[in-house]
XYZ file of C-alpha atoms in Angstrom:
411
model
C 24.675 65.108 -170.990
C 22.157 68.591 -171.520
C 22.393 67.344 -175.519
C 21.901 63.370 -175.142
C 19.192 64.452 -172.643
C 17.502 66.512 -174.710
C 17.843 63.828 -178.030
C 16.449 61.056 -175.862
C 12.990 63.220 -174.062
C 11.066 66.114 -174.420
C 13.089 68.560 -172.483
C 12.901 71.192 -172.053
C 16.354 73.819 -171.399
C 16.758 77.561 -168.959
C 19.948 78.867 -169.863
C 20.908 81.271 -167.983
C 24.138 83.051 -166.423
C 23.912 86.847 -164.732
C 26.160 88.161 -167.861
C 24.522 87.847 -170.972
C 25.552 90.398 -174.472
C 25.197 87.740 -176.504
C 24.477 84.219 -177.742
C 27.769 83.777 -177.446
C 29.026 84.114 -174.125
C 25.683 81.156 -172.625
C 26.068 77.594 -173.130
C 25.152 78.026 -176.918
C 27.949 77.422 -178.454
C 29.190 74.673 -176.397
C 26.546 72.658 -177.079
C 25.942 73.013 -180.296
C 29.873 71.634 -180.628
C 29.143 68.417 -178.399
C 25.874 67.602 -181.029
C 28.160 67.490 -183.865
C 30.654 66.079 -181.723
C 29.479 63.484 -181.171
C 26.788 63.202 -183.617
C 23.186 63.680 -182.149
C 20.436 63.574 -184.841
C 17.164 65.650 -184.700
C 17.829 68.402 -183.791
C 17.545 72.901 -185.625
C 19.975 74.482 -184.338
C 19.184 78.526 -185.252
C 21.024 81.464 -184.483
C 19.333 82.230 -180.996
C 17.977 78.697 -179.529
C 18.082 75.016 -180.792
C 15.366 72.499 -181.300
C 14.991 69.436 -181.649
C 12.149 67.637 -183.230
C 10.734 64.813 -180.655
C 9.573 68.859 -178.404
C 13.252 69.574 -176.991
C 14.177 73.214 -176.363
C 16.760 75.254 -174.762
C 16.131 79.483 -174.399
C 19.730 81.667 -173.237
C 19.095 84.184 -171.434
C 21.254 86.929 -169.243
C 19.698 87.561 -165.725
C 21.047 90.373 -165.160
C 18.951 92.308 -168.917
C 15.619 89.005 -168.547
C 14.586 89.068 -165.481
C 10.997 90.293 -166.309
C 11.251 87.167 -168.922
C 12.950 84.427 -167.069
C 9.991 85.489 -164.160
C 7.106 83.940 -166.779
C 9.189 81.441 -168.212
C 7.362 78.611 -168.159
C 7.670 74.875 -168.417
C 10.954 74.605 -168.173
C 12.420 70.694 -167.041
C 15.904 71.606 -166.184
C 17.308 75.090 -165.505
C 20.180 75.307 -165.607
C 22.610 77.905 -164.703
C 26.339 78.793 -165.324
C 29.265 80.720 -163.903
C 27.051 80.344 -161.108
C 29.797 82.657 -159.132
C 28.803 85.299 -160.167
C 24.693 85.172 -158.881
C 23.341 86.876 -156.043
C 20.491 85.727 -153.529
C 18.471 88.296 -155.223
C 18.550 86.596 -158.348
C 18.212 83.079 -157.336
C 15.612 84.097 -155.441
C 13.829 85.209 -158.843
C 15.041 82.264 -160.205
C 14.264 79.370 -158.168
C 10.657 79.930 -158.486
C 10.341 78.644 -162.249
C 11.032 75.968 -161.962
C 7.376 74.774 -160.721
C 7.469 71.055 -163.262
C 7.190 67.965 -161.052
C 10.639 65.873 -160.674
C 12.121 69.606 -162.856
C 16.491 70.597 -161.431
C 18.741 73.216 -161.070
C 22.008 72.423 -162.842
C 24.073 75.391 -161.157
C 28.151 74.962 -162.777
C 30.804 77.235 -161.492
C 34.496 77.855 -160.966
C 34.609 78.733 -156.528
C 35.711 81.932 -156.486
C 35.436 83.509 -152.581
C 34.578 81.609 -150.207
C 32.402 84.337 -149.061
C 29.819 84.580 -152.653
C 26.436 83.913 -151.821
C 26.332 80.667 -153.824
C 29.659 78.544 -152.767
C 28.110 79.160 -148.955
C 24.126 78.717 -150.428
C 25.467 75.178 -152.251
C 28.938 73.446 -151.442
C 29.000 74.823 -147.088
C 25.328 74.193 -146.611
C 23.875 72.557 -148.963
C 20.081 72.451 -148.804
C 18.195 69.408 -149.026
C 17.981 66.787 -152.630
C 21.176 68.773 -153.531
C 24.294 66.517 -155.284
C 27.522 68.368 -155.116
C 30.458 67.328 -157.745
C 33.875 68.387 -157.628
C 35.879 67.897 -160.353
C 38.476 68.417 -161.364
C 41.729 68.469 -163.919
C 43.296 64.777 -162.007
C 39.725 63.228 -164.257
C 40.133 64.470 -167.279
C 41.725 62.152 -169.730
C 42.389 64.811 -172.558
C 44.352 66.642 -170.526
C 46.810 67.260 -172.972
C 50.847 66.810 -171.726
C 51.422 70.114 -172.065
C 48.690 71.698 -170.089
C 49.660 69.447 -167.459
C 53.435 70.765 -167.764
C 51.630 73.823 -166.767
C 49.674 73.454 -163.964
C 52.812 71.546 -161.874
C 54.185 74.796 -162.627
C 51.968 77.000 -160.862
C 51.458 74.005 -157.989
C 55.968 74.425 -157.408
C 56.268 78.530 -157.831
C 52.395 79.425 -155.218
C 50.278 76.102 -154.337
C 47.987 78.194 -152.921
C 46.932 79.711 -156.565
C 47.231 76.259 -157.982
C 44.711 75.173 -155.522
C 42.448 77.721 -156.922
C 42.818 77.157 -160.458
C 43.211 73.521 -160.734
C 41.293 71.922 -157.376
C 38.678 74.501 -157.709
C 39.871 75.652 -153.368
C 38.035 79.714 -152.817
C 40.086 82.041 -151.531
C 39.067 83.771 -148.687
C 40.376 87.101 -149.766
C 38.842 89.554 -152.149
C 42.720 91.635 -152.856
C 39.409 94.491 -153.951
C 38.790 94.849 -151.209
C 39.058 97.474 -147.977
C 39.137 95.328 -145.711
C 40.938 91.632 -145.855
C 37.757 88.142 -144.698
C 41.453 86.632 -142.993
C 42.125 90.369 -141.006
C 38.125 89.326 -139.952
C 38.973 85.835 -139.789
C 41.348 86.781 -136.998
C 40.298 88.921 -134.933
C 37.317 86.296 -133.412
C 37.875 86.868 -130.101
C 41.873 87.803 -130.909
C 41.429 89.610 -126.839
C 41.224 85.939 -125.330
C 43.592 84.744 -127.836
C 45.981 87.549 -127.388
C 45.163 87.746 -123.667
C 45.303 91.934 -124.311
C 42.723 93.942 -122.248
C 41.317 95.180 -124.966
C 38.252 97.185 -122.919
C 37.218 100.054 -122.195
C 34.454 103.450 -123.272
C 31.357 102.878 -124.645
C 31.139 102.876 -127.858
C 27.647 102.825 -130.063
C 27.463 103.425 -134.705
C 24.568 103.901 -135.443
C 24.516 103.398 -139.751
C 20.498 105.314 -140.467
C 17.894 103.720 -142.751
C 18.358 105.485 -145.048
C 15.242 104.186 -147.011
C 12.888 101.090 -148.305
C 14.691 97.291 -148.079
C 18.037 99.429 -145.912
C 17.325 98.417 -142.007
C 19.412 100.488 -139.156
C 21.793 98.281 -137.294
C 24.192 99.300 -134.404
C 27.232 97.451 -132.795
C 28.262 97.905 -129.812
C 31.792 98.576 -128.281
C 33.665 97.905 -125.448
C 37.059 99.496 -125.424
C 38.039 97.547 -129.400
C 36.099 94.994 -128.488
C 33.188 94.220 -130.756
C 30.473 92.855 -127.834
C 27.060 93.755 -129.246
C 25.098 94.301 -133.026
C 21.736 95.509 -133.667
C 19.086 95.540 -136.414
C 15.937 96.580 -137.129
C 13.549 97.911 -139.579
C 11.367 100.937 -139.359
C 9.961 103.185 -141.665
C 10.613 107.285 -142.122
C 8.276 107.467 -140.076
C 9.956 105.953 -136.775
C 12.602 108.300 -137.197
C 13.110 109.848 -133.607
C 12.013 105.465 -132.294
C 15.204 104.599 -133.971
C 16.750 107.052 -132.061
C 15.919 106.618 -129.282
C 16.071 102.215 -129.705
C 20.073 103.087 -130.843
C 20.645 105.386 -127.709
C 19.788 103.309 -125.480
C 22.027 100.940 -126.304
C 24.402 103.803 -124.955
C 24.288 102.944 -121.772
C 26.745 105.827 -120.370
C 29.085 105.024 -123.293
C 28.872 107.506 -125.825
C 27.034 107.527 -130.092
C 28.176 107.592 -132.963
C 26.118 108.839 -135.651
C 25.324 108.534 -139.515
C 24.298 112.077 -139.607
C 24.091 112.435 -143.378
C 20.795 111.735 -145.432
C 17.908 110.949 -142.866
C 20.165 110.482 -140.555
C 20.853 114.593 -140.287
C 17.588 113.736 -137.490
C 19.390 112.026 -134.222
C 21.095 114.840 -133.049
C 17.991 117.208 -133.305
C 15.734 114.063 -131.858
C 18.217 113.241 -128.900
C 18.999 116.931 -127.653
C 15.332 117.105 -127.693
C 14.712 114.238 -125.175
C 17.638 115.657 -122.763
C 20.381 113.372 -124.423
C 24.258 114.478 -124.397
C 26.628 111.628 -125.530
C 26.432 111.762 -128.683
C 28.394 112.841 -132.107
C 27.528 112.847 -135.727
C 30.175 111.154 -138.570
C 29.562 112.620 -141.638
C 30.976 109.935 -143.877
C 32.217 112.964 -146.550
C 33.450 114.910 -144.300
C 36.986 116.672 -143.883
C 40.049 114.213 -142.982
C 40.831 114.331 -139.341
C 43.723 116.085 -139.187
C 44.489 116.459 -142.518
C 48.629 117.262 -141.763
C 49.849 114.401 -139.906
C 51.406 111.223 -141.520
C 49.598 108.418 -142.776
C 51.736 106.904 -143.127
C 55.822 108.083 -144.468
C 56.252 111.025 -146.669
C 52.062 110.815 -147.977
C 49.632 112.469 -145.140
C 46.204 111.905 -144.640
C 45.330 114.731 -146.715
C 47.027 113.661 -149.703
C 45.557 110.105 -148.879
C 42.241 109.969 -147.880
C 39.113 111.763 -150.057
C 37.225 111.795 -146.952
C 36.070 110.979 -143.639
C 34.767 107.972 -144.536
C 37.812 106.718 -147.025
C 40.211 107.486 -142.958
C 37.600 105.814 -141.498
C 37.688 102.258 -143.059
C 41.425 102.059 -143.564
C 41.791 103.321 -140.192
C 39.793 99.321 -139.548
C 40.740 97.954 -141.321
C 45.069 98.659 -141.151
C 44.131 97.613 -136.963
C 42.706 94.757 -138.311
C 45.376 93.722 -140.564
C 47.476 94.432 -136.837
C 45.202 91.895 -135.379
C 46.126 89.376 -137.980
C 49.625 89.384 -137.458
C 49.882 89.239 -133.792
C 47.497 86.212 -134.150
C 48.797 84.684 -136.355
C 52.108 85.551 -136.778
C 52.669 86.581 -133.219
C 54.000 90.188 -133.877
C 53.588 92.508 -131.103
C 50.976 95.844 -130.895
C 49.086 97.941 -128.559
C 45.928 97.293 -127.099
C 44.922 100.320 -129.243
C 46.006 99.162 -132.799
C 43.741 95.466 -132.604
C 40.727 95.541 -132.517
C 38.475 92.212 -131.676
C 35.552 90.790 -132.160
C 33.166 89.013 -130.504
C 32.065 85.629 -131.054
C 29.521 85.879 -129.481
C 27.625 88.672 -131.800
C 24.587 87.308 -133.836
C 24.174 87.849 -137.322
C 28.789 87.671 -136.961
C 28.152 86.084 -140.647
C 26.493 89.427 -141.900
C 29.290 90.891 -140.449
C 32.107 89.209 -141.861
C 30.075 89.561 -145.830
C 29.641 93.369 -144.607
C 33.200 94.557 -143.721
C 34.610 92.251 -146.560
C 31.986 93.902 -149.048
C 32.740 97.627 -149.639
C 36.353 97.595 -152.843
C 38.760 99.995 -152.778
C 38.007 102.815 -155.486
C 39.794 106.451 -156.305
C 38.303 109.435 -156.667
C 39.015 111.828 -159.276
C 41.506 113.553 -157.357
C 42.962 111.019 -156.968
C 42.463 109.849 -153.813
C 40.908 107.336 -151.243
C 37.498 106.510 -151.450
C 35.472 103.728 -150.344
C 32.913 101.493 -153.255
C 29.744 103.732 -152.975
C 26.162 102.484 -151.662
C 25.325 102.537 -155.055
C 27.886 101.124 -157.066
C 27.713 97.829 -154.206
C 23.926 97.750 -155.263
C 24.954 97.333 -159.390
C 27.905 93.960 -157.500
C 23.954 92.850 -156.822
C 24.726 93.930 -153.195
C 22.422 95.165 -150.252
C 23.162 98.007 -148.386
C 26.644 97.113 -145.236
C 24.115 98.527 -142.706
C 25.884 96.389 -139.715
C 29.494 96.483 -141.447
C 29.010 100.648 -141.947
C 27.275 100.546 -137.787
C 31.307 98.536 -136.548
C 33.089 101.321 -139.185
C 31.182 104.054 -137.000
C 31.523 102.326 -133.185
C 35.146 101.269 -133.783
C 36.455 105.308 -134.904
C 35.952 108.276 -131.778
C 39.050 109.025 -132.468
C 38.310 110.530 -135.503
C 35.360 112.493 -134.512
C 35.996 113.187 -131.397
C 33.756 113.090 -127.813
C 31.533 115.207 -127.012
C 32.120 118.240 -123.815
C 29.299 116.950 -120.913
C 32.231 113.294 -121.033
C 34.920 115.898 -120.019
C 36.384 115.613 -123.482
C 36.644 118.047 -125.668
C 37.086 117.927 -130.478
C 40.134 115.820 -131.979
C 40.029 118.533 -134.953
């Protein structure tokens, strides 16, 4: 269609994909092949560009390495984003303004990967006005070989869910690299109601302190094992005290667990100066709690986790998996082995996305760690502030309670 349009009408194509190190990784080869296949005339196919004698032209860019060139690209009639499942919201915000001409279009083509991917959520689940969506699958392909059909039928019989994903374009709910699976989080929504269990308890507030720049402060409030509140706000480095007080205002007789690394180091002294007592620090890089206890048979905590953050994320992952098994499969667990998330939470979709964002990783010592915020940003995602606050609020048993509440540290 692109080759046909450019032959019939003067059309300027901007063809992009997120990662493109070589021209052969773009749709260049595909367009070139179709020009030859259909015998289209008037084209000048060069090493890195394609032109037509009527003034049509094709330009090919990788988004990651050519942001400035794409921003300044003028006169595009059609922006074609190939393999768009990798696209992030920030990249979309850069690309969309390049289409400024009256009547211009954006073509987005991709194989759905995860239901949480930006492109799938933005253009399939909630398509904006003037969007046309077309699902194209192998049954419509008149040229498909019997060999391929046999392979498809074999996959269908072997693993129907995998068949749906590969050949019918059904996105996966779970990212297998993630510490926490999306299906576990989905099952936890109002799990205390679904299971008829009393999961209430002490009021705990997890507080993730904004690092700098575009980062935001976030708190998540727990009533025992039930997440019942979320707050997120932007504040400058000159408003650290104000943010600490805002977080503390949500404690209401409970306990504040705060991120003590970096700018968060001030929170304790700030609250102490205000006469507040019920708070404890969460040092993500700190030592593992109860190192000689067994996480699993023959595996001690100190032989599995590199730091407290890894231990805390795994603790929450295990309890959310238990919740999934309880809600979906009827398995029995004690309430303190589960986690429920109130459906009335604001930003609940953001929470789902963020909890399932960090990948499993391994330290140089071969121990479990959580993917760093820098590595998450390299994948095109923002810091999971709400999720970090959720983790801290969910693990008071890993940080202990201050003596002012009548408790002592658990380690």
